[in-house]
Coordinates of C-alpha atoms in Angstrom, one line a residue:
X1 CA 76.7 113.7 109.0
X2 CA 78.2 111.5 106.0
X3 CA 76.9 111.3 102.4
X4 CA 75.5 107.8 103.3
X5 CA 73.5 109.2 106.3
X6 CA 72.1 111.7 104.3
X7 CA 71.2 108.7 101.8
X8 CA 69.7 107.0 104.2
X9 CA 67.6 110.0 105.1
X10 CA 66.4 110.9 101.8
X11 CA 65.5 107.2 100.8
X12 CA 63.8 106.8 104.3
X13 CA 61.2 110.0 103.4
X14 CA 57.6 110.8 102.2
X15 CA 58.9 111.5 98.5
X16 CA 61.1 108.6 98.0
X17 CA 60.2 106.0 100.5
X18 CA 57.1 104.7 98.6
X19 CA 59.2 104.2 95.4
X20 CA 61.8 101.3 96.2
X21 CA 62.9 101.7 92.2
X22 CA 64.2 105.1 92.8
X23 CA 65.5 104.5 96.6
X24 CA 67.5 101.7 94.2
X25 CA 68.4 104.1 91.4
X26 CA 69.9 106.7 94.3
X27 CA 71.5 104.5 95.8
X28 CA 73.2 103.2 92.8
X29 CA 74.1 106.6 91.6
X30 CA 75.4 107.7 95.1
X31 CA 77.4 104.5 95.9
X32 CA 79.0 104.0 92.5
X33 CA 80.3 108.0 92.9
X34 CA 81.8 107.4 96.1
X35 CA 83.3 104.7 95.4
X36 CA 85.3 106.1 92.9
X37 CA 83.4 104.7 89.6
X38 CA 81.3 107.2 88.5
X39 CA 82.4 107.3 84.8
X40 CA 81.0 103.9 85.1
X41 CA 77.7 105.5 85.4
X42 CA 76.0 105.1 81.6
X43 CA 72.5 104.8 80.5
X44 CA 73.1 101.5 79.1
X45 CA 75.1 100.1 82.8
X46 CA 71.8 101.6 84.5
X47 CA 69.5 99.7 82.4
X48 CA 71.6 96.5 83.1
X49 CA 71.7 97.5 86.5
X50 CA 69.4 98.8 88.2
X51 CA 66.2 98.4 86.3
X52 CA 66.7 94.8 85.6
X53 CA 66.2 95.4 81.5
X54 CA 68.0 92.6 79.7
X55 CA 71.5 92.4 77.6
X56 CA 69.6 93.6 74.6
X57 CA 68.8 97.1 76.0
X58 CA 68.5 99.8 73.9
X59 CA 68.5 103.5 75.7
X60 CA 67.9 105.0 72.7
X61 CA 64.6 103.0 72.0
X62 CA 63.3 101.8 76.0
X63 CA 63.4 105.6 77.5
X64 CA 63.0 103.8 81.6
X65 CA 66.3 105.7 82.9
X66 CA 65.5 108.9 81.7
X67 CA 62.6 108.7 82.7
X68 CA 63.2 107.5 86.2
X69 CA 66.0 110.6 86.4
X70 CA 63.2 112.7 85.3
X71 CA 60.9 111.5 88.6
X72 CA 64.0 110.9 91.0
X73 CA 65.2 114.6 90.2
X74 CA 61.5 116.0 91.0
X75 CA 61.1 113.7 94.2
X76 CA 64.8 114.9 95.4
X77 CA 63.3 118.6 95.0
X78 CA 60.3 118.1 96.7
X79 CA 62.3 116.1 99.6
X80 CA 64.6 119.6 99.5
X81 CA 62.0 121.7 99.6
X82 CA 60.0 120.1 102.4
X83 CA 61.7 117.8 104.9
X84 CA 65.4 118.5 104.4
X85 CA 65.0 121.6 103.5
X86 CA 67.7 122.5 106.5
X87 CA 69.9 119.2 105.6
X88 CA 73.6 119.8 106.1
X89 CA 74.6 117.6 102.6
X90 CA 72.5 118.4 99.7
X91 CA 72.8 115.3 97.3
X92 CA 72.0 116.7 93.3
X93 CA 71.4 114.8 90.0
X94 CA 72.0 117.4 87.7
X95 CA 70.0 117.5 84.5
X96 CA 72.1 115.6 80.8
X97 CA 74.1 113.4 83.6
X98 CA 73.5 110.3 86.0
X99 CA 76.3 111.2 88.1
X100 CA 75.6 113.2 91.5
X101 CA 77.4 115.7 93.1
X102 CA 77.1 116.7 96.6
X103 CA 76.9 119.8 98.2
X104 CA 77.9 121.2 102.0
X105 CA 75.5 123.7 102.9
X106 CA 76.3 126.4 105.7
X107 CA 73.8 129.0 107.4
X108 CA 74.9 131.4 104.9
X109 CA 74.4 129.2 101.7
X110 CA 70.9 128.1 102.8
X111 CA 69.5 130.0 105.5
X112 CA 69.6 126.8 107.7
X113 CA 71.2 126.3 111.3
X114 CA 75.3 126.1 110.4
X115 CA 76.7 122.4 110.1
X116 CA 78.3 121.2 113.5
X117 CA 82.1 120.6 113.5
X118 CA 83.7 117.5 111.7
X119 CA 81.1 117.2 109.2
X120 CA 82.4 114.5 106.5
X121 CA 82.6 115.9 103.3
X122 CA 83.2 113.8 100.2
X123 CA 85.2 115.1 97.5
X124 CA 83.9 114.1 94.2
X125 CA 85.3 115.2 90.8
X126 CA 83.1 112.5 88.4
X127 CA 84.9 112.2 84.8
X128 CA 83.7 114.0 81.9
X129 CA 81.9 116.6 84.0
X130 CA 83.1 119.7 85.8
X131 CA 84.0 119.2 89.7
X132 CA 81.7 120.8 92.2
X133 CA 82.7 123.2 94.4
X134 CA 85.7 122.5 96.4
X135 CA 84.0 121.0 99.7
X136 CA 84.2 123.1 103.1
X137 CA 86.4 121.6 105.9
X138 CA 85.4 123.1 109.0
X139 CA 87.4 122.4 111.8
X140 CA 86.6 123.0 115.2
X141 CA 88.4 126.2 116.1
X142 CA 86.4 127.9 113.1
X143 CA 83.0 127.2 114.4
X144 CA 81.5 130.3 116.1
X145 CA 79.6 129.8 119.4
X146 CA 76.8 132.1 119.9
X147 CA 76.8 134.6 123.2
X148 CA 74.4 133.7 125.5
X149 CA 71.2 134.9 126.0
X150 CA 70.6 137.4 128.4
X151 CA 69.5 136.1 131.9
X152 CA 66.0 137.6 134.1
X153 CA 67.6 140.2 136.3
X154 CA 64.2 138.8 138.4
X155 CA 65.0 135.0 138.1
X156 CA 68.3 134.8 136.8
X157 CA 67.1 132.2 134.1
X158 CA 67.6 132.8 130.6
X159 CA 65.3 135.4 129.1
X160 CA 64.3 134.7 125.4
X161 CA 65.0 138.0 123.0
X162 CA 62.1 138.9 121.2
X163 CA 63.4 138.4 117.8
X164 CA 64.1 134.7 119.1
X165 CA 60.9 134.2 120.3
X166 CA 59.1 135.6 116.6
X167 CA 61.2 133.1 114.4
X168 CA 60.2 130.5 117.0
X169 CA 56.8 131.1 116.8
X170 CA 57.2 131.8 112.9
X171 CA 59.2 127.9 112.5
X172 CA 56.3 126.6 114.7
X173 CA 53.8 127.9 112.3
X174 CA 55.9 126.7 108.9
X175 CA 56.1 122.7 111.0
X176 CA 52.8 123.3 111.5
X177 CA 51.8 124.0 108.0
X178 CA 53.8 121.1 106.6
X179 CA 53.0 118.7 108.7
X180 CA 48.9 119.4 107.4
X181 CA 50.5 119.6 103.2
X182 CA 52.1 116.0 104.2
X183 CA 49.2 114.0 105.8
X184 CA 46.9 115.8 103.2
X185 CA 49.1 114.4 100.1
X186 CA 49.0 111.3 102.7
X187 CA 45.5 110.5 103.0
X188 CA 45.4 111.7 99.0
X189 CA 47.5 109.3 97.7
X190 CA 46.2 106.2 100.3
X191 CA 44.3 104.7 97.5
X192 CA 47.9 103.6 95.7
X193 CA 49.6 103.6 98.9
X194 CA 50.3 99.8 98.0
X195 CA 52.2 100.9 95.2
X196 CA 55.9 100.2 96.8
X197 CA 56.1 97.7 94.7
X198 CA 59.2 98.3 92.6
X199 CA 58.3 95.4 89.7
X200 CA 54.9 96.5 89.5
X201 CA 56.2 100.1 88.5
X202 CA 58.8 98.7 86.0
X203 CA 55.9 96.5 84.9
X204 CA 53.8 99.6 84.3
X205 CA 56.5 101.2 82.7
X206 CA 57.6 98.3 80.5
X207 CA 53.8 98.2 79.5
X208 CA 53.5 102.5 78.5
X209 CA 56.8 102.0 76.1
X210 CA 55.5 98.5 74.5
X211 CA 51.8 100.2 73.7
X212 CA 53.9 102.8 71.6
X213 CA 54.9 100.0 69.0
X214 CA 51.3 100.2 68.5
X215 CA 51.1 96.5 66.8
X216 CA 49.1 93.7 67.9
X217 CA 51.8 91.8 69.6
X218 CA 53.5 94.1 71.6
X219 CA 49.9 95.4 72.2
X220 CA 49.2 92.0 73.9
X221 CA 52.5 92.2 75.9
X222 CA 51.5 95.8 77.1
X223 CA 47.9 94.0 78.7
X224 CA 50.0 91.5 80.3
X225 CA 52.7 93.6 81.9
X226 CA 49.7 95.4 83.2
X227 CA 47.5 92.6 84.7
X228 CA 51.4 91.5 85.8
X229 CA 51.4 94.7 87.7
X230 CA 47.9 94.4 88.9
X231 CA 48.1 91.1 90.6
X232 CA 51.3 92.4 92.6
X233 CA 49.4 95.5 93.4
X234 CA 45.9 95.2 92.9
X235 CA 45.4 98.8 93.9
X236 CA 47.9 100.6 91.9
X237 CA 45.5 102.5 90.5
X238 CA 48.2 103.6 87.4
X239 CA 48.5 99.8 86.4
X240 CA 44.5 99.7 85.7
X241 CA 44.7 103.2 83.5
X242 CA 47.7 101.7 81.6
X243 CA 45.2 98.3 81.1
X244 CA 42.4 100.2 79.9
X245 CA 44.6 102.1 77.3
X246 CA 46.2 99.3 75.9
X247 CA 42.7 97.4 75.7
X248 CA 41.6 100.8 73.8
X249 CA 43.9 100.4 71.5
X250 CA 43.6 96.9 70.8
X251 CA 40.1 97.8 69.7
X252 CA 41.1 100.8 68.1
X253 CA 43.9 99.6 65.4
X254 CA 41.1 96.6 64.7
X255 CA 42.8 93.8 66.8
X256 CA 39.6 92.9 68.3
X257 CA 36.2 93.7 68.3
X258 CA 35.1 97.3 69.8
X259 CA 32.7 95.5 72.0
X260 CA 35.0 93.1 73.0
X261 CA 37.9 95.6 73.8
X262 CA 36.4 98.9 74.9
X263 CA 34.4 97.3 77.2
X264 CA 37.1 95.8 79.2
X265 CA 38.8 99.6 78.9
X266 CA 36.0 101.3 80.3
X267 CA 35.9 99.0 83.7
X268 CA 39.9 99.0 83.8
X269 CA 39.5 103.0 83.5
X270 CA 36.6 103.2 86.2
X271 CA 38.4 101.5 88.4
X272 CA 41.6 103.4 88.4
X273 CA 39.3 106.7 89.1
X274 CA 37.7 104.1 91.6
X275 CA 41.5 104.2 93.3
X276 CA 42.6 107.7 92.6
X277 CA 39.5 110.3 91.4
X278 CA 42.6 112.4 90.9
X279 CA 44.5 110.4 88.4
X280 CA 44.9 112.0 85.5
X281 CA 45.8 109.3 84.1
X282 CA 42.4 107.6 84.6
X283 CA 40.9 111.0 83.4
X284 CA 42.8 110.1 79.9
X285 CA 41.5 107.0 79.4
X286 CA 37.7 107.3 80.1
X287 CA 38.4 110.1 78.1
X288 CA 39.7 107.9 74.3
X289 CA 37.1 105.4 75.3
X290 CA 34.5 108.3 75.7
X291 CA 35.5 109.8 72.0
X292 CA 36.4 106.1 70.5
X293 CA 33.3 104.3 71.2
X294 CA 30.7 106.2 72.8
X295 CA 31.0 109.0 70.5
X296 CA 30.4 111.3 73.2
X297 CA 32.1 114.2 72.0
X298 CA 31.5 116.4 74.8
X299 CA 32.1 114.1 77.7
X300 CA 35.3 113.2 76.1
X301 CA 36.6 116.7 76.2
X302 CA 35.7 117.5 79.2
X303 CA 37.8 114.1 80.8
X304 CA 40.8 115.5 78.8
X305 CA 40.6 118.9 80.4
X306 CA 40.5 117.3 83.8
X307 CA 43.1 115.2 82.8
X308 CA 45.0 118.5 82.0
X309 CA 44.1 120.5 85.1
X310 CA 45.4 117.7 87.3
X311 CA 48.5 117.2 85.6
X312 CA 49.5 119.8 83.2
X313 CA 52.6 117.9 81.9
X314 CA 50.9 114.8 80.9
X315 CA 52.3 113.4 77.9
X316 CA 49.8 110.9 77.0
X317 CA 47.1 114.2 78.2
X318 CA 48.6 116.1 75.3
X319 CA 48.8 113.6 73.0
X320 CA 45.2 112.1 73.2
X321 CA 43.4 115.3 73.3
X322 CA 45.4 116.4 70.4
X323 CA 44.3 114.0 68.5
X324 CA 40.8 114.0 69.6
X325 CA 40.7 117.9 68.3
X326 CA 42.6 117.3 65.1
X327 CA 40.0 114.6 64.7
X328 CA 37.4 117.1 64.9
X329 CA 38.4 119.4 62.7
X330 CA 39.9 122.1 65.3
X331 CA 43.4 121.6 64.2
X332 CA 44.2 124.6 65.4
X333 CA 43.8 124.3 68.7
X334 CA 44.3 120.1 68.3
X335 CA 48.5 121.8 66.8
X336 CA 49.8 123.2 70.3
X337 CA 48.5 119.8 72.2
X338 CA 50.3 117.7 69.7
X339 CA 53.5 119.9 69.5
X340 CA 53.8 119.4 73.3
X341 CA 53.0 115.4 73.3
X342 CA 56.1 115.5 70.8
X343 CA 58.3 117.6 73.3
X344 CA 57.3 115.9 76.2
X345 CA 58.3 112.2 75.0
X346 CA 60.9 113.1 71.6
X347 CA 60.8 108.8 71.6
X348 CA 57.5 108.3 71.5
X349 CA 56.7 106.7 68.0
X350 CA 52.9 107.9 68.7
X351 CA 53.8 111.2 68.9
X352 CA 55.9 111.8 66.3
X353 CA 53.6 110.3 63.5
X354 CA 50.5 112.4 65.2
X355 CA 52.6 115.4 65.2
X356 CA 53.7 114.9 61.2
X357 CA 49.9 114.6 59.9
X358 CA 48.8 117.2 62.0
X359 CA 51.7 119.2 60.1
X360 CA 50.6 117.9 56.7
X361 CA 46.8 118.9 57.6
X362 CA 48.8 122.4 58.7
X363 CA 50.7 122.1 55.0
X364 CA 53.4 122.5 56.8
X365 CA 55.7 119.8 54.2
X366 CA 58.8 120.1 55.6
X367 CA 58.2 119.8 59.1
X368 CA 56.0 116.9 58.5
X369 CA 58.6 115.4 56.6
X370 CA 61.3 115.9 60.0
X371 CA 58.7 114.1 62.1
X372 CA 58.0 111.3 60.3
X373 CA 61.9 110.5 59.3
X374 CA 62.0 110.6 63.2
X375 CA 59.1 108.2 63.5
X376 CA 60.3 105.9 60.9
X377 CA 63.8 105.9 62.6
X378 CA 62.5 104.6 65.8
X379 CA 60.5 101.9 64.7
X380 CA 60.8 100.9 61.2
X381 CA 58.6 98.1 61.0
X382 CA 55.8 99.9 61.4
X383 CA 53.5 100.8 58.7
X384 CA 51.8 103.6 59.8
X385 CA 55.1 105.5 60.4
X386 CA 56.3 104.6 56.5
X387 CA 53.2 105.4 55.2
X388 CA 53.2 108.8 56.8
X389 CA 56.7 109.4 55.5
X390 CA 55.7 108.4 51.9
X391 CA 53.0 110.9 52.2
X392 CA 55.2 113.9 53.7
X393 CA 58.3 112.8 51.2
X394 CA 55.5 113.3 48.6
X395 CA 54.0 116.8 50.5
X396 CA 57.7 117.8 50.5
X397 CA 58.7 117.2 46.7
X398 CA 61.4 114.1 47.8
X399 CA 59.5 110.9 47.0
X400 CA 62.9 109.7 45.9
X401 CA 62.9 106.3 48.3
X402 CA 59.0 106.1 47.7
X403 CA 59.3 102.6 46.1
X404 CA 61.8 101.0 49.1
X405 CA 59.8 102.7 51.9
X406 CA 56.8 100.6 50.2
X407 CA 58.1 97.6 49.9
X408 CA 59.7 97.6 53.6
X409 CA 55.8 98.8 54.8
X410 CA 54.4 95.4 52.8
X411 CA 57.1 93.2 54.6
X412 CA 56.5 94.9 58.1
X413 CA 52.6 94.6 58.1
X414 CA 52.3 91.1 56.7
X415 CA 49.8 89.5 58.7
X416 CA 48.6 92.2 60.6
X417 CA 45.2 93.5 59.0
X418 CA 45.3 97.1 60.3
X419 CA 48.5 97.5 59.1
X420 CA 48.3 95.9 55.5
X421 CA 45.1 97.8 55.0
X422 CA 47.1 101.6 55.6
X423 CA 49.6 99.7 53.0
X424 CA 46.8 98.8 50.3
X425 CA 45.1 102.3 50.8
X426 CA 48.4 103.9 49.6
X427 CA 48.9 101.5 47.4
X428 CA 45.5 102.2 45.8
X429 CA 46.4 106.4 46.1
X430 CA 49.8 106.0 44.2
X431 CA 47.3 104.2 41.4
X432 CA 48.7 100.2 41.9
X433 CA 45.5 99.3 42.1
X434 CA 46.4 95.9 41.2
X435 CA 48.8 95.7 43.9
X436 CA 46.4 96.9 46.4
X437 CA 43.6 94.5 45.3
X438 CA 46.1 91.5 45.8
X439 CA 46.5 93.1 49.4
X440 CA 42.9 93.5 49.9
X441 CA 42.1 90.2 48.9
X442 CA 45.2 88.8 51.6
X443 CA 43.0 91.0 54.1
X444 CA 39.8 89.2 53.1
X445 CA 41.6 85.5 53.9
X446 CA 42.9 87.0 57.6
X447 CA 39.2 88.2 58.1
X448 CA 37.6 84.7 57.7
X449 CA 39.9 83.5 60.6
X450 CA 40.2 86.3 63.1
X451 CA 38.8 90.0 63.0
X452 CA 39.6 92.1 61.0
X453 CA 37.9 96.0 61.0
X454 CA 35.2 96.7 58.7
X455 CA 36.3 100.4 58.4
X456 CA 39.7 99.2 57.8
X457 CA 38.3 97.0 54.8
X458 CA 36.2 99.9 53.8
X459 CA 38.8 102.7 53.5
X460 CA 40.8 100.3 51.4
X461 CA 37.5 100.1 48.6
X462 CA 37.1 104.4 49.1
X463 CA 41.0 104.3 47.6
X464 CA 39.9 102.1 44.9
X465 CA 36.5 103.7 43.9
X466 CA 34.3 101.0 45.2
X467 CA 31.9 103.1 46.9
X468 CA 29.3 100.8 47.2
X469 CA 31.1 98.2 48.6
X470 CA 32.5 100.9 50.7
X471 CA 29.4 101.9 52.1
X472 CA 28.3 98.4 52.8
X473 CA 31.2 98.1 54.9
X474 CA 31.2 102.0 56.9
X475 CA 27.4 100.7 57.8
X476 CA 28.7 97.8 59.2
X477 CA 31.5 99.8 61.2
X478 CA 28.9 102.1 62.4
X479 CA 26.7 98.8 63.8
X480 CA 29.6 97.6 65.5
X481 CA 30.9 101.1 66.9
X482 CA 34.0 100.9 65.3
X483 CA 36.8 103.7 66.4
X484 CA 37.5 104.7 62.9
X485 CA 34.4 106.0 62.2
X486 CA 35.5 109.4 63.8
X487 CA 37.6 110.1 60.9
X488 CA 34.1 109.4 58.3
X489 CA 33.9 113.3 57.9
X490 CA 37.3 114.1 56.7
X491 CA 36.8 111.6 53.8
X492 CA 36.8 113.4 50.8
X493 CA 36.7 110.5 47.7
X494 CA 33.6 111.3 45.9
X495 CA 32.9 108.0 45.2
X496 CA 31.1 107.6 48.5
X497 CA 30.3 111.8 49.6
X498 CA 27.9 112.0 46.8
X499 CA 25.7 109.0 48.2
X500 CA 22.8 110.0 50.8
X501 CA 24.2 106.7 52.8
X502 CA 27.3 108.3 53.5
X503 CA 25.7 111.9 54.6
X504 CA 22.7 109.7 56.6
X505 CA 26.1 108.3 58.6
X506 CA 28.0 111.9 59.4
X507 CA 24.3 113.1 60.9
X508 CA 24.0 109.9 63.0
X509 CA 28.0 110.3 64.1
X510 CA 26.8 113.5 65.4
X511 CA 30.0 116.1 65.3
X512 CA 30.6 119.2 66.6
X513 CA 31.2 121.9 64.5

């Protein structure tokens, strides 16, 4: 058997077959090694490449080839571990490179039947990395032919040994057994099985990395790379959790109305459970929509548990339900969830900010400080992550670049209400009041034309002491459900916590604890 048999076998099973990106990504890999190229082989080339990203790919800010190494490595496994278990050429993507190496594997290295004669082995030494194993030639005269088995002194046939005849029956059994795992995970998975689509993954993928710019535009692009995905594969049930997360946080960062948006989510996230009941994916989603706009405290938690139990490594599990116990006050249990989110995806611009005002709650400066300089590294232009730097710099003692971080927020959020109202609430904090009124008053203009949140407008008038006003507007966000009214109970400005309107809405919001 050649390399490029064994290729074709791998791409051509359960674990790979119904992925057509990564039977592309393999071959790739495997092709570009053996022809001699594989120093070739860069995260940038693969991007180009294989996954179809444009000239103005950035690895270091679009994570899709790590991410597909991440799932060909774990398919390749599960392909090792089940079907070619016995295979004669063991193909490997080792972890920190995208170069393979190959192995030739013997009855003694794998407990397999022993490779036949004249196997082709390729020798591969890729640049920059240490060569494998020098490869096994076995030529004919070294193979060892077993003694036949005794014959029936009654027949004369061949009589099976005993020993033979336990590991037969003991193989039978193990066939047996995976032939039931694999039609199980089958008939499990039958609601995607439509999901061969390779564009309608990299749609779905292109979608999770634009929702973690967490502005309005790419927002919008993240709902369209979905429905992009959906109409190519109308029952990939991932494509439909994806919509209803971006529609979530359209509502949620005060693009568009609560109704408007978390309605849409919640019949996006039913119908990926509709697909999959076992996506945890799906779990996640009815779970934010559950906490955002039912205020269903419970229900949410539980949907994040499941989420949890089905697929432990999650990311987006971690993240969600770490902010969803940070939120209500249980920071520390909410510190683990969010310390894992952050390890899980060390790109993700959600994470990192999350993770640095869970470590300011924690008054943990310094820390906080290291996250959001990570944050605002990865995406500058948004506001949130320098406004969560300004406050760490602060925590930590080194507001030195205060006044430039500012100013870069105020250029970054222009136009973008959610945005420009975290701006004007700092603004407000760091006592430019006048500043912040000119801001608030910008925010007023954009709200006569499109929407604009009422607890976004609100929090701005708690920074500047306007509790009435403040109040008027919190009231208003409570009528229309918005998502920021799970923060009302860590509000501490006294210009509103004194006022029997502000306790009469933390007893209708209902928290725990």
């Amino acid at each position: 058997m050649s390399v490029n048999d064994q290729l074709a076998r791998i791409t051509k099973s359960p674990p790979l077959v119904s992925s057509p990106s990564l039977c592309r990504f393999l071959r790739y890999i495997v092709q570009e090694t053996m022809a001699g190229r594989a120093s070739g082989i860069k995260e940038q080339v693969l991007g180009l490449e294989v996954f179809d990203r444009g000239h103005d790919f950035n690895p270091r800010l679009d994570p899709i080839v790590r991410v597909q190494a991440r799932n060909l490595r774990s398919r390749m496994a599960k392909y090792y571990e089940g079907p070619g278990k016995y295979d004669p050429i063991r193909i490997e993507l080792p972890k920190g490179t995208y170069v393979p190496i190959f192995h030739e594997l013997n009855e003694e290295n794998h407990g397999g039947p022993a490779m036949e004669a004249g196997v082709e082995t390729p020798h591969i030494e890729p640049a920059g990395q240490a060569p494998a194993a020098p490869p096994l030639t076995l030529k004919a005269s070294d193979s060892v032919m077993p003694s036949p088995p005794p014959r029936s002194p009654v027949s004369g046939k061949p009589q099976l040994r005993p020993r033979f005849m336990m590991a037969s029956l003991i193989l039978m059994g193990i066939l047996v057994v995976l032939a039931v795992v694999l039609i199980s995970r089958t008939h499990a998975a039958s609601p995607i099985s439509s999901v061969s689509d390779s564009q309608a993954q990299d749609l779905v993928i292109r979608g999770r990395y634009a929702m973690d710019k967490q502005t309005e535009g790419p927002l919008r692009d993240a709902v369209a790379s979905f429905e992009q995905a959906i109409a190519r594969a109308p029952r990939f049930a991932e494509a439909w959790a994806g919509l209803a997360d971006a529609h979530n946080m359209l509502a949620q960062f005060g693009y568009v109305a609560p109704q408007e948006g978390m309605e849409k989510a919640r019949d996006a996230a039913r119908k990926s459970l509709e697909l999959n009941p076992r996506l945890a994916e799906g779990h996640v989603a009815l779970a934010s929509i559950m906490e955002a706009y039912d205020w269903d405290w419970a229900g949410a938690e539980r949907e994040f548990r499941r989420a949890l139990a089905l697929s432990p490594d999650l990311q987006s599990a971690h993240l969600w339900y770490g902010m969803f116990l940070r939120d209500q006050g249980r920071l520390k249990e909410a510190m683990p969830q969010l310390r894992r989110a952050a390890e899980l995806a060390p790109y993700s611009v959600m994470a990192c900010v999350n993770l640095a005002y869970g470590l300011l709650a924690e008054g943990n400066a310094a820390a906080a400080l290291e996250q959001a300089r990570r944050a605002s590294e990865l995406a500058p232009e948004l506001a949130s992550a320098s406004v969560v730097l300004l406050r760490a710099g602060r925590a930590a003692g080194q507001g030195r670049d205060a006044e430039d971080v500012l100013i870069r927020a105020q250029v970054s959020a222009e136009g973008d209400p959610h945005g420009m109202s975290l701006v004007a609430s700092e603004l407000a904090r760091l006592g430019k009041h006048e500043a912040s009124r000119r801001l608030l008053s910008d925010i007023e203009a954009l709200a006569r034309v499109r929407y604009v949140s009422p607890f976004d407008r609100g929090k701005i008038s708690i920074a500047l002491g306007d509790g009435d006003q403040a109040l008027n507007l919190l009231e208003e966000a409570y009528r229309q459900r918005s998502s920021g009214m799970i923060f009302l109970r860590s509000t501490s400005a006294t210009c509103v916590r004194s006022d029997p309107r502000f306790q009469s809405l933390v007893d209708k919001m209902h928290f725990k604890g």
